[in-house]
């Protein structure tokens, strides 16, 4: 069953969304992207004449009730966005009566699922090293099933629209699906869009395919780099991780960020790219700074010859041109991780050059996927979000999907 073909009329529908929105100190939402992202699914259920039980996590309350992470704070905002008064269930595991009383067109938002340790299924208050941990974990897995069964009992149909947590086997993202048959569980619209976008860069590739991987560390991106190596034509590596490559190749990198225990890994990546015929693009120059600050003094130097006491904080002009050339004419583009410390306005140039090249290629018909935390913040900072094909809402989930891992939240529904 798919959300498009399902008629929700007269049905109670429990939807897992990602309403883990950032709040300011007064509990006001500072970015409502995630709520807006879930609206098409929620609106489809209401438009058909169904009723909604919305569930989500917020923050990391670690299995305990914590008012700081209460979803009660966003009830009014959700009501306003949906145009329907939303009721609130202050205990997500004791909402059976409220759910049963829901009439068609009505909406109930459950309190933060993670106030219960059963949501994540991790035993609390016991150390992993403790000999009793294995038994505690087993017991927790059982109570996780009960918790999921309770949530499932509220509704006729389960919809998962929370891509951001799809890489987690939690009660509400995966275990709950066991209590619905194939005709009564499905992915929401946001999930479908994410799955299609990932499919476009993993399976449905139009060539040339250029992946741009940046960010601070090679260690956190290695799984993706390895999976992409079999698929891409051009692999641009940028940002802090490239100083590990520069040092591995015998370069002088000053005090640039570097993972000294990953020098061999960097060389292996270079070799692998060669063996697989991938055009690996590494920067030739950088903007070096005399301190890690926006107002640092700067100079353009070769990426492999950075003076002592200086650190590379952005891609240099020659590198920007190299990146732009590689992106130009691409038909599939994936960007994860900035090319410099874009949080400092004076070190955004490399990332901006990448964003502009991606926007141009997209305008010429390429499919471009931007995802994984910082590159999204980056493209938003440049006000260019509407010039790329798709911006993923998933951080860890997107990265794991691109690594080629099966996401439990999707597998639970699709099998
Ligand atoms: P990641 O979380 O690994 O994707 O890395 C993103 C972070 O990398 C951002 O906060 C950037 O500021 C940082 N970053 C990018 N380039 C550099 C660099 N040359 N030196 C230090 N940090 C960097």
CSV table of C-alpha atoms and ligand atoms in Angstrom, one decimal:
chain,number,residue,atom,x,y,z
A,1,UNK,CA,0.0,0.0,0.0
A,2,UNK,CA,1.2,3.5,-0.7
A,3,UNK,CA,0.1,6.8,0.8
A,4,UNK,CA,-1.2,7.9,-2.6
A,5,UNK,CA,-3.4,4.8,-3.1
A,6,UNK,CA,-4.6,4.6,0.5
A,7,UNK,CA,-8.0,6.1,1.4
A,8,UNK,CA,-7.8,7.1,5.0
A,9,UNK,CA,-11.5,7.9,5.4
A,10,UNK,CA,-12.8,6.9,8.8
A,11,UNK,CA,-9.4,5.5,9.8
A,12,UNK,CA,-7.2,6.3,12.8
A,13,UNK,CA,-3.7,6.9,11.5
A,14,UNK,CA,-0.6,6.9,13.6
A,15,UNK,CA,2.1,8.9,11.9
A,16,UNK,CA,5.8,8.9,13.0
A,17,UNK,CA,7.1,12.3,12.2
A,18,UNK,CA,10.4,14.1,13.0
A,19,UNK,CA,9.3,17.1,15.0
A,20,UNK,CA,12.7,17.3,16.7
A,21,UNK,CA,12.7,21.1,16.0
A,22,UNK,CA,15.2,23.5,17.5
A,23,UNK,CA,13.7,25.7,20.3
A,24,UNK,CA,15.0,28.9,21.8
A,25,UNK,CA,15.3,29.5,25.6
A,26,UNK,CA,11.6,30.5,25.7
A,27,UNK,CA,10.5,27.2,23.9
A,28,UNK,CA,9.8,29.0,20.6
A,29,UNK,CA,10.6,27.2,17.4
A,30,UNK,CA,13.6,28.7,15.6
A,31,UNK,CA,13.4,26.6,12.5
A,32,UNK,CA,10.1,24.9,11.5
A,33,UNK,CA,11.5,23.1,8.4
A,34,UNK,CA,10.7,19.7,9.9
A,35,UNK,CA,7.1,20.5,10.7
A,36,UNK,CA,6.6,21.8,7.2
A,37,UNK,CA,8.2,18.7,5.8
A,38,UNK,CA,5.6,16.5,7.4
A,39,UNK,CA,2.6,18.5,6.4
A,40,UNK,CA,1.8,16.8,3.0
A,41,UNK,CA,1.4,13.5,4.7
A,42,UNK,CA,-0.7,14.8,7.6
A,43,UNK,CA,-2.9,16.8,5.2
A,44,UNK,CA,-3.5,13.8,3.0
A,45,UNK,CA,-4.9,11.9,6.0
A,46,UNK,CA,-7.1,14.7,7.0
A,47,UNK,CA,-8.3,15.5,3.5
A,48,UNK,CA,-9.4,11.9,3.0
A,49,UNK,CA,-11.4,12.1,6.3
A,50,UNK,CA,-9.2,10.2,8.7
A,51,UNK,CA,-8.0,11.2,12.1
A,52,UNK,CA,-4.4,11.6,13.2
A,53,UNK,CA,-2.2,10.5,16.0
A,54,UNK,CA,1.1,12.2,15.6
A,55,UNK,CA,4.2,10.9,17.4
A,56,UNK,CA,7.8,12.1,17.5
A,57,UNK,CA,10.9,12.4,19.7
A,58,UNK,CA,12.5,15.7,20.7
A,59,UNK,CA,16.1,16.0,21.8
A,60,UNK,CA,17.8,13.5,24.0
A,61,UNK,CA,15.9,13.1,27.3
A,62,UNK,CA,17.5,9.6,27.7
A,63,UNK,CA,14.4,7.8,28.8
A,64,UNK,CA,13.2,10.3,31.4
A,65,UNK,CA,10.5,12.9,31.5
A,66,UNK,CA,12.1,16.3,31.0
A,67,UNK,CA,9.9,19.4,30.4
A,68,UNK,CA,12.7,20.9,28.4
A,69,UNK,CA,12.0,18.4,25.7
A,70,UNK,CA,8.2,18.3,25.9
A,71,UNK,CA,6.3,18.3,22.6
A,72,UNK,CA,3.6,20.3,24.5
A,73,UNK,CA,5.7,23.3,23.6
A,74,UNK,CA,4.9,22.9,19.9
A,75,UNK,CA,1.2,22.0,20.0
A,76,UNK,CA,0.1,25.5,19.0
A,77,UNK,CA,2.6,25.7,16.2
A,78,UNK,CA,1.4,22.4,14.8
A,79,UNK,CA,-2.2,23.5,15.1
A,80,UNK,CA,-1.4,26.7,13.2
A,81,UNK,CA,0.4,24.9,10.4
A,82,UNK,CA,-2.3,22.2,10.0
A,83,UNK,CA,-5.1,24.6,10.4
A,84,UNK,CA,-6.8,22.2,12.9
A,85,UNK,CA,-6.8,22.4,16.7
A,86,UNK,CA,-4.4,19.7,17.9
A,87,UNK,CA,-5.1,17.9,21.2
A,88,UNK,CA,-2.1,16.8,23.3
A,89,UNK,CA,-1.6,13.5,25.1
A,90,UNK,CA,0.8,14.2,28.0
A,91,UNK,CA,1.8,10.5,28.3
A,92,UNK,CA,2.5,8.8,25.0
A,93,UNK,CA,2.0,5.3,26.5
A,94,UNK,CA,-1.3,6.1,28.2
A,95,UNK,CA,-3.1,7.8,25.3
A,96,UNK,CA,-5.5,4.9,24.5
A,97,UNK,CA,-8.7,6.8,25.7
A,98,UNK,CA,-7.8,10.0,23.9
A,99,UNK,CA,-7.0,8.0,20.7
A,100,UNK,CA,-10.2,6.1,20.9
A,101,UNK,CA,-12.2,9.3,21.3
A,102,UNK,CA,-10.8,10.9,18.2
A,103,UNK,CA,-13.3,11.7,15.5
A,104,UNK,CA,-12.6,12.0,11.8
A,105,UNK,CA,-10.6,15.1,11.1
A,106,UNK,CA,-9.3,15.4,14.6
A,107,UNK,CA,-5.6,15.4,15.6
A,108,UNK,CA,-3.8,14.2,18.7
A,109,UNK,CA,-0.1,14.8,19.3
A,110,UNK,CA,1.6,12.4,21.7
A,111,UNK,CA,4.2,13.5,24.2
A,112,UNK,CA,7.9,12.9,23.4
A,113,UNK,CA,8.4,9.2,22.8
A,114,UNK,CA,11.9,9.3,24.2
A,115,UNK,CA,10.6,10.0,27.7
A,116,UNK,CA,10.3,6.2,27.7
A,117,UNK,CA,13.6,4.2,27.4
A,118,UNK,CA,11.6,1.6,25.5
A,119,UNK,CA,11.5,4.0,22.5
A,120,UNK,CA,15.2,3.6,21.8
A,121,UNK,CA,15.3,0.1,23.4
A,122,UNK,CA,18.5,0.8,25.4
A,123,UNK,CA,18.7,-0.1,29.0
A,124,UNK,CA,19.2,2.9,31.3
A,125,UNK,CA,21.2,3.1,34.5
A,126,UNK,CA,23.4,0.2,33.7
A,127,UNK,CA,26.9,0.3,32.3
A,128,UNK,CA,27.7,-1.6,29.1
A,129,UNK,CA,30.6,-3.3,30.9
A,130,UNK,CA,28.3,-4.5,33.7
A,131,UNK,CA,27.9,-8.4,33.5
A,132,UNK,CA,24.2,-7.9,33.9
A,133,UNK,CA,24.0,-5.6,30.8
A,134,UNK,CA,23.2,-8.4,28.4
A,135,UNK,CA,20.2,-9.5,30.4
A,136,UNK,CA,19.0,-5.9,30.9
A,137,UNK,CA,19.2,-5.4,27.1
A,138,UNK,CA,17.2,-8.6,26.5
A,139,UNK,CA,14.5,-7.5,28.9
A,140,UNK,CA,14.5,-4.0,27.4
A,141,UNK,CA,14.0,-5.5,23.9
A,142,UNK,CA,10.9,-7.3,25.3
A,143,UNK,CA,9.5,-4.1,26.9
A,144,UNK,CA,10.2,-2.3,23.7
A,145,UNK,CA,7.9,-4.7,21.9
A,146,UNK,CA,5.2,-4.0,24.4
A,147,UNK,CA,5.7,-0.2,24.1
A,148,UNK,CA,5.4,-0.5,20.3
A,149,UNK,CA,2.3,-2.7,20.6
A,150,UNK,CA,0.7,0.0,22.8
A,151,UNK,CA,1.4,2.7,20.3
A,152,UNK,CA,0.1,0.4,17.5
A,153,UNK,CA,-3.1,-0.2,19.4
A,154,UNK,CA,-4.1,3.4,19.0
A,155,UNK,CA,-4.6,3.2,15.2
A,156,UNK,CA,-5.7,1.3,12.2
A,157,UNK,CA,-2.9,2.4,10.0
A,158,UNK,CA,0.8,3.2,10.6
A,159,UNK,CA,2.7,5.8,8.4
A,160,UNK,CA,6.4,6.5,8.9
A,161,UNK,CA,7.4,9.9,7.6
A,162,UNK,CA,10.4,10.4,9.9
A,163,UNK,CA,13.4,10.1,7.6
A,164,UNK,CA,15.7,11.6,10.2
A,165,UNK,CA,15.3,8.6,12.4
A,166,UNK,CA,15.0,5.9,9.7
A,167,UNK,CA,18.4,4.6,10.5
A,168,UNK,CA,17.3,3.7,14.1
A,169,UNK,CA,15.5,0.5,15.0
A,170,UNK,CA,13.3,2.3,17.6
A,171,UNK,CA,9.8,1.3,18.8
A,172,UNK,CA,8.1,4.0,16.8
A,173,UNK,CA,10.3,3.8,13.7
A,174,UNK,CA,10.6,0.1,13.1
A,175,UNK,CA,9.3,-2.2,15.8
A,176,UNK,CA,5.7,-0.9,15.6
A,177,UNK,CA,5.5,-1.9,11.9
A,178,UNK,CA,5.3,-5.6,13.1
A,179,UNK,CA,1.8,-4.9,14.4
A,180,UNK,CA,0.4,-3.8,11.0
A,181,UNK,CA,0.0,-5.9,7.9
A,182,UNK,CA,1.3,-4.7,4.5
A,183,UNK,CA,-2.0,-3.0,3.6
A,184,UNK,CA,-2.0,-1.0,6.8
A,185,UNK,CA,1.6,0.5,6.9
A,186,UNK,CA,3.4,2.7,4.5
A,187,UNK,CA,5.9,5.5,4.0
A,188,UNK,CA,4.8,9.1,4.1
A,189,UNK,CA,5.4,11.6,1.3
A,190,UNK,CA,8.6,13.0,2.9
A,191,UNK,CA,10.1,9.5,3.2
A,192,UNK,CA,9.1,8.7,-0.4
A,193,UNK,CA,10.9,11.8,-1.6
A,194,UNK,CA,14.0,11.0,0.4
A,195,UNK,CA,14.1,7.4,-0.8
A,196,UNK,CA,13.7,8.5,-4.4
A,197,UNK,CA,16.5,11.1,-4.0
A,198,UNK,CA,18.9,8.5,-2.6
A,199,UNK,CA,17.9,6.1,-5.3
A,200,UNK,CA,18.8,8.7,-7.9
A,201,UNK,CA,22.4,8.9,-6.6
A,202,UNK,CA,22.9,5.2,-5.9
A,203,UNK,CA,21.0,3.3,-8.6
A,204,UNK,CA,19.4,5.6,-11.1
A,205,UNK,CA,22.5,7.5,-11.9
A,206,UNK,CA,22.8,9.8,-14.9
A,207,UNK,CA,26.4,10.5,-15.9
A,208,UNK,CA,28.7,12.1,-15.3
A,209,UNK,CA,28.2,11.7,-11.5
A,210,UNK,CA,30.1,14.0,-9.2
A,211,UNK,CA,30.2,13.6,-5.5
A,212,UNK,CA,31.6,16.3,-3.3
A,213,UNK,CA,32.6,15.2,0.2
A,214,UNK,CA,33.8,17.8,2.7
A,215,UNK,CA,33.7,18.5,6.4
A,216,UNK,CA,36.2,18.1,9.1
A,217,UNK,CA,37.2,14.5,9.2
A,218,UNK,CA,37.8,11.7,6.8
A,219,UNK,CA,37.1,9.1,9.5
A,220,UNK,CA,33.4,10.0,9.6
A,221,UNK,CA,33.0,9.9,5.8
A,222,UNK,CA,35.0,6.9,4.9
A,223,UNK,CA,32.0,4.5,4.6
A,224,UNK,CA,30.4,6.8,2.1
A,225,UNK,CA,33.6,7.5,0.2
A,226,UNK,CA,34.1,3.8,-0.2
A,227,UNK,CA,30.6,3.1,-1.4
A,228,UNK,CA,30.7,6.0,-3.8
A,229,UNK,CA,34.0,5.0,-5.3
A,230,UNK,CA,32.2,2.3,-7.3
A,231,UNK,CA,29.7,4.7,-8.6
A,232,UNK,CA,31.1,8.2,-9.3
A,233,UNK,CA,33.0,9.6,-12.2
A,234,UNK,CA,34.4,12.6,-10.2
A,235,UNK,CA,35.1,12.6,-6.5
A,236,UNK,CA,35.9,16.0,-5.0
A,237,UNK,CA,37.3,15.9,-1.5
A,238,UNK,CA,37.3,19.2,0.3
A,239,UNK,CA,37.3,20.9,3.7
A,240,UNK,CA,39.3,20.0,6.8
A,241,UNK,CA,39.6,16.3,5.8
A,242,UNK,CA,41.9,17.2,2.9
A,243,UNK,CA,44.8,18.2,5.1
A,244,UNK,CA,45.1,14.6,6.2
A,245,UNK,CA,45.6,13.8,2.5
A,246,UNK,CA,48.1,16.6,2.1
A,247,UNK,CA,50.1,15.4,5.0
A,248,UNK,CA,49.9,11.8,3.9
A,249,UNK,CA,51.4,12.8,0.6
A,250,UNK,CA,54.4,14.5,2.3
A,251,UNK,CA,53.0,18.0,2.4
A,252,UNK,CA,53.5,20.6,5.1
A,253,UNK,CA,50.1,21.5,6.6
A,254,UNK,CA,51.1,23.9,9.5
A,255,UNK,CA,48.5,23.5,12.3
A,256,UNK,CA,45.6,22.6,9.9
A,257,UNK,CA,43.1,20.0,11.2
A,258,UNK,CA,44.5,16.5,10.6
A,259,UNK,CA,43.8,12.9,11.6
A,260,UNK,CA,47.3,11.5,12.1
A,261,UNK,CA,46.0,8.0,12.4
A,262,UNK,CA,44.3,8.2,9.1
A,263,UNK,CA,47.3,9.0,6.8
A,264,UNK,CA,47.4,5.4,5.5
A,265,UNK,CA,43.7,5.5,4.9
A,266,UNK,CA,44.1,8.7,2.9
A,267,UNK,CA,46.7,7.1,0.7
A,268,UNK,CA,44.5,4.0,0.2
A,269,UNK,CA,41.7,6.2,-1.0
A,270,UNK,CA,44.0,7.9,-3.5
A,271,UNK,CA,45.1,4.5,-4.8
A,272,UNK,CA,41.6,3.0,-4.9
A,273,UNK,CA,40.4,6.0,-7.0
A,274,UNK,CA,43.2,5.4,-9.4
A,275,UNK,CA,42.5,1.7,-9.7
A,276,UNK,CA,38.8,2.3,-10.3
A,277,UNK,CA,39.3,5.1,-12.8
A,278,UNK,CA,37.6,7.7,-10.6
A,279,UNK,CA,38.7,11.3,-11.2
A,280,UNK,CA,39.7,12.2,-7.6
A,281,UNK,CA,39.9,16.0,-7.2
A,282,UNK,CA,41.9,17.4,-4.3
A,283,UNK,CA,42.6,21.1,-3.8
A,284,UNK,CA,45.9,22.6,-4.9
A,285,UNK,CA,45.8,25.8,-2.8
A,286,UNK,CA,44.1,27.0,0.3
A,287,UNK,CA,43.2,30.1,2.3
A,288,UNK,CA,45.5,29.8,5.3
A,289,UNK,CA,44.7,31.7,8.5
A,290,UNK,CA,46.9,32.6,11.5
A,291,UNK,CA,44.2,31.7,13.9
A,292,UNK,CA,40.9,29.9,14.0
A,293,UNK,CA,38.7,33.0,13.8
A,294,UNK,CA,36.8,35.0,11.2
A,295,UNK,CA,39.1,38.0,11.6
A,296,UNK,CA,42.3,36.0,11.2
A,297,UNK,CA,45.0,37.3,8.9
A,298,UNK,CA,45.0,35.2,5.7
A,299,UNK,CA,47.2,34.2,2.8
A,300,UNK,CA,46.8,32.0,-0.2
A,301,UNK,CA,49.3,29.2,-0.2
A,302,UNK,CA,49.8,25.7,-1.8
A,303,UNK,CA,47.7,23.2,0.1
A,304,UNK,CA,50.8,21.1,0.7
A,305,UNK,CA,53.0,24.0,1.8
A,306,UNK,CA,51.3,25.8,4.7
A,307,UNK,CA,53.6,27.9,6.9
A,308,UNK,CA,54.2,26.8,10.5
A,309,UNK,CA,51.6,28.3,12.8
A,310,UNK,CA,49.0,28.7,10.0
A,311,UNK,CA,46.0,26.6,9.1
A,312,UNK,CA,44.0,26.0,6.0
A,313,UNK,CA,40.4,27.2,6.6
A,314,UNK,CA,39.1,27.4,3.1
A,315,UNK,CA,39.7,26.3,-0.5
A,316,UNK,CA,41.9,28.7,-2.5
A,317,UNK,CA,41.0,30.3,-5.9
A,318,UNK,CA,42.8,27.7,-8.0
A,319,UNK,CA,41.0,24.9,-6.1
A,320,UNK,CA,37.7,26.6,-6.5
A,321,UNK,CA,38.2,26.6,-10.2
A,322,UNK,CA,39.1,22.9,-10.2
A,323,UNK,CA,36.0,22.1,-8.3
A,324,UNK,CA,33.8,24.2,-10.5
A,325,UNK,CA,35.2,22.5,-13.7
A,326,UNK,CA,34.6,19.0,-12.2
A,327,UNK,CA,31.0,19.9,-11.3
A,328,UNK,CA,30.3,21.6,-14.6
A,329,UNK,CA,28.4,19.3,-17.0
A,330,UNK,CA,27.6,16.8,-14.3
A,331,UNK,CA,24.2,15.1,-14.5
A,332,UNK,CA,24.1,13.7,-11.0
A,333,UNK,CA,25.6,15.6,-8.0
A,334,UNK,CA,25.8,14.7,-4.4
A,335,UNK,CA,27.2,17.2,-1.9
A,336,UNK,CA,27.9,16.4,1.8
A,337,UNK,CA,30.2,18.6,3.9
A,338,UNK,CA,31.5,22.2,3.4
A,339,UNK,CA,34.8,23.1,1.7
A,340,UNK,CA,35.9,25.3,4.6
A,341,UNK,CA,34.9,26.8,7.9
A,342,UNK,CA,31.7,28.3,6.3
A,343,UNK,CA,30.5,29.4,9.8
A,344,UNK,CA,33.0,32.2,9.5
A,345,UNK,CA,31.9,34.6,6.8
A,346,UNK,CA,35.4,35.2,5.6
A,347,UNK,CA,35.9,31.5,4.8
A,348,UNK,CA,32.8,30.7,2.8
A,349,UNK,CA,34.4,31.2,-0.6
A,350,UNK,CA,35.1,27.5,-1.4
A,351,UNK,CA,31.7,26.3,-0.3
A,352,UNK,CA,30.0,29.1,-2.2
A,353,UNK,CA,31.9,28.2,-5.4
A,354,UNK,CA,30.7,24.7,-5.0
A,355,UNK,CA,27.1,25.8,-4.4
A,356,UNK,CA,27.1,28.1,-7.4
A,357,UNK,CA,28.5,25.3,-9.7
A,358,UNK,CA,25.9,22.9,-8.4
A,359,UNK,CA,23.1,25.5,-9.0
A,360,UNK,CA,24.4,26.1,-12.5
A,361,UNK,CA,24.5,22.3,-13.3
A,362,UNK,CA,21.1,21.9,-11.8
A,363,UNK,CA,19.7,24.6,-14.0
A,364,UNK,CA,21.1,22.7,-17.0
A,365,UNK,CA,19.3,19.5,-16.0
A,366,UNK,CA,21.4,17.8,-13.4
A,367,UNK,CA,19.9,16.1,-10.4
A,368,UNK,CA,21.6,17.5,-7.2
A,369,UNK,CA,21.2,16.1,-3.7
A,370,UNK,CA,22.5,18.1,-0.8
A,371,UNK,CA,22.5,16.5,2.6
A,372,UNK,CA,24.0,15.6,5.9
A,373,UNK,CA,23.8,18.6,8.3
A,374,UNK,CA,26.4,21.2,7.5
A,375,UNK,CA,26.1,21.4,3.7
A,376,UNK,CA,22.4,22.0,4.2
A,377,UNK,CA,23.2,24.9,6.7
A,378,UNK,CA,25.7,26.1,4.1
A,379,UNK,CA,23.3,26.2,1.2
A,380,UNK,CA,20.7,27.9,3.4
A,381,UNK,CA,23.3,30.5,4.5
A,382,UNK,CA,23.8,31.3,0.8
A,383,UNK,CA,20.1,31.5,0.2
A,384,UNK,CA,20.4,28.9,-2.6
A,385,UNK,CA,18.2,26.1,-1.3
A,386,UNK,CA,15.8,26.6,-4.2
A,387,UNK,CA,18.5,26.2,-6.8
A,388,UNK,CA,19.3,22.5,-6.1
A,389,UNK,CA,17.1,19.5,-6.8
A,390,UNK,CA,16.7,18.1,-3.3
A,391,UNK,CA,17.8,18.9,0.2
A,392,UNK,CA,17.6,15.9,2.5
A,393,UNK,CA,16.1,16.3,5.9
A,394,UNK,CA,18.2,13.4,7.2
A,395,UNK,CA,21.7,13.7,8.7
A,396,UNK,CA,22.8,10.3,9.9
A,397,UNK,CA,20.0,8.6,8.1
A,398,UNK,CA,21.1,10.1,4.7
A,399,UNK,CA,24.8,9.2,5.3
A,400,UNK,CA,23.9,5.6,6.2
A,401,UNK,CA,21.7,5.3,3.2
A,402,UNK,CA,24.4,6.6,0.9
A,403,UNK,CA,26.9,4.2,2.5
A,404,UNK,CA,24.5,1.5,1.1
A,405,UNK,CA,23.1,0.4,4.5
A,406,UNK,CA,19.5,-0.8,4.8
A,407,UNK,CA,17.6,1.6,7.0
A,408,UNK,CA,15.5,-0.2,9.6
A,409,UNK,CA,12.7,2.4,9.3
A,410,UNK,CA,12.3,1.7,5.6
A,411,UNK,CA,12.9,-2.0,5.8
A,412,UNK,CA,10.2,-2.4,8.4
A,413,UNK,CA,7.7,-1.2,5.9
A,414,UNK,CA,9.1,-2.3,2.6
A,415,UNK,CA,10.4,-5.7,3.8
B,1,LIG,P1,31.4,17.4,9.3
B,1,LIG,O1,30.6,17.5,10.5
B,1,LIG,O2,32.5,16.4,9.4
B,1,LIG,O3,30.6,17.4,8.0
B,1,LIG,O4,32.2,18.8,9.2
B,1,LIG,C1,31.6,20.0,9.2
B,1,LIG,C2,32.5,21.0,9.8
B,1,LIG,O5,33.8,21.0,9.2
B,1,LIG,C3,32.0,22.5,9.7
B,1,LIG,O6,31.7,22.9,11.0
B,1,LIG,C4,33.2,23.2,9.2
B,1,LIG,O7,33.5,24.4,9.9
B,1,LIG,C5,34.4,22.2,9.4
B,1,LIG,N1,35.5,22.5,8.5
B,1,LIG,C6,35.5,22.5,7.2
B,1,LIG,N2,36.7,22.8,6.7
B,1,LIG,C7,37.5,23.0,7.8
B,1,LIG,C8,38.9,23.3,7.9
B,1,LIG,N3,39.6,23.5,6.9
B,1,LIG,N4,39.4,23.3,9.2
B,1,LIG,C9,38.6,23.1,10.2
B,1,LIG,N5,37.3,22.8,10.2
B,1,LIG,C10,36.8,22.7,8.9
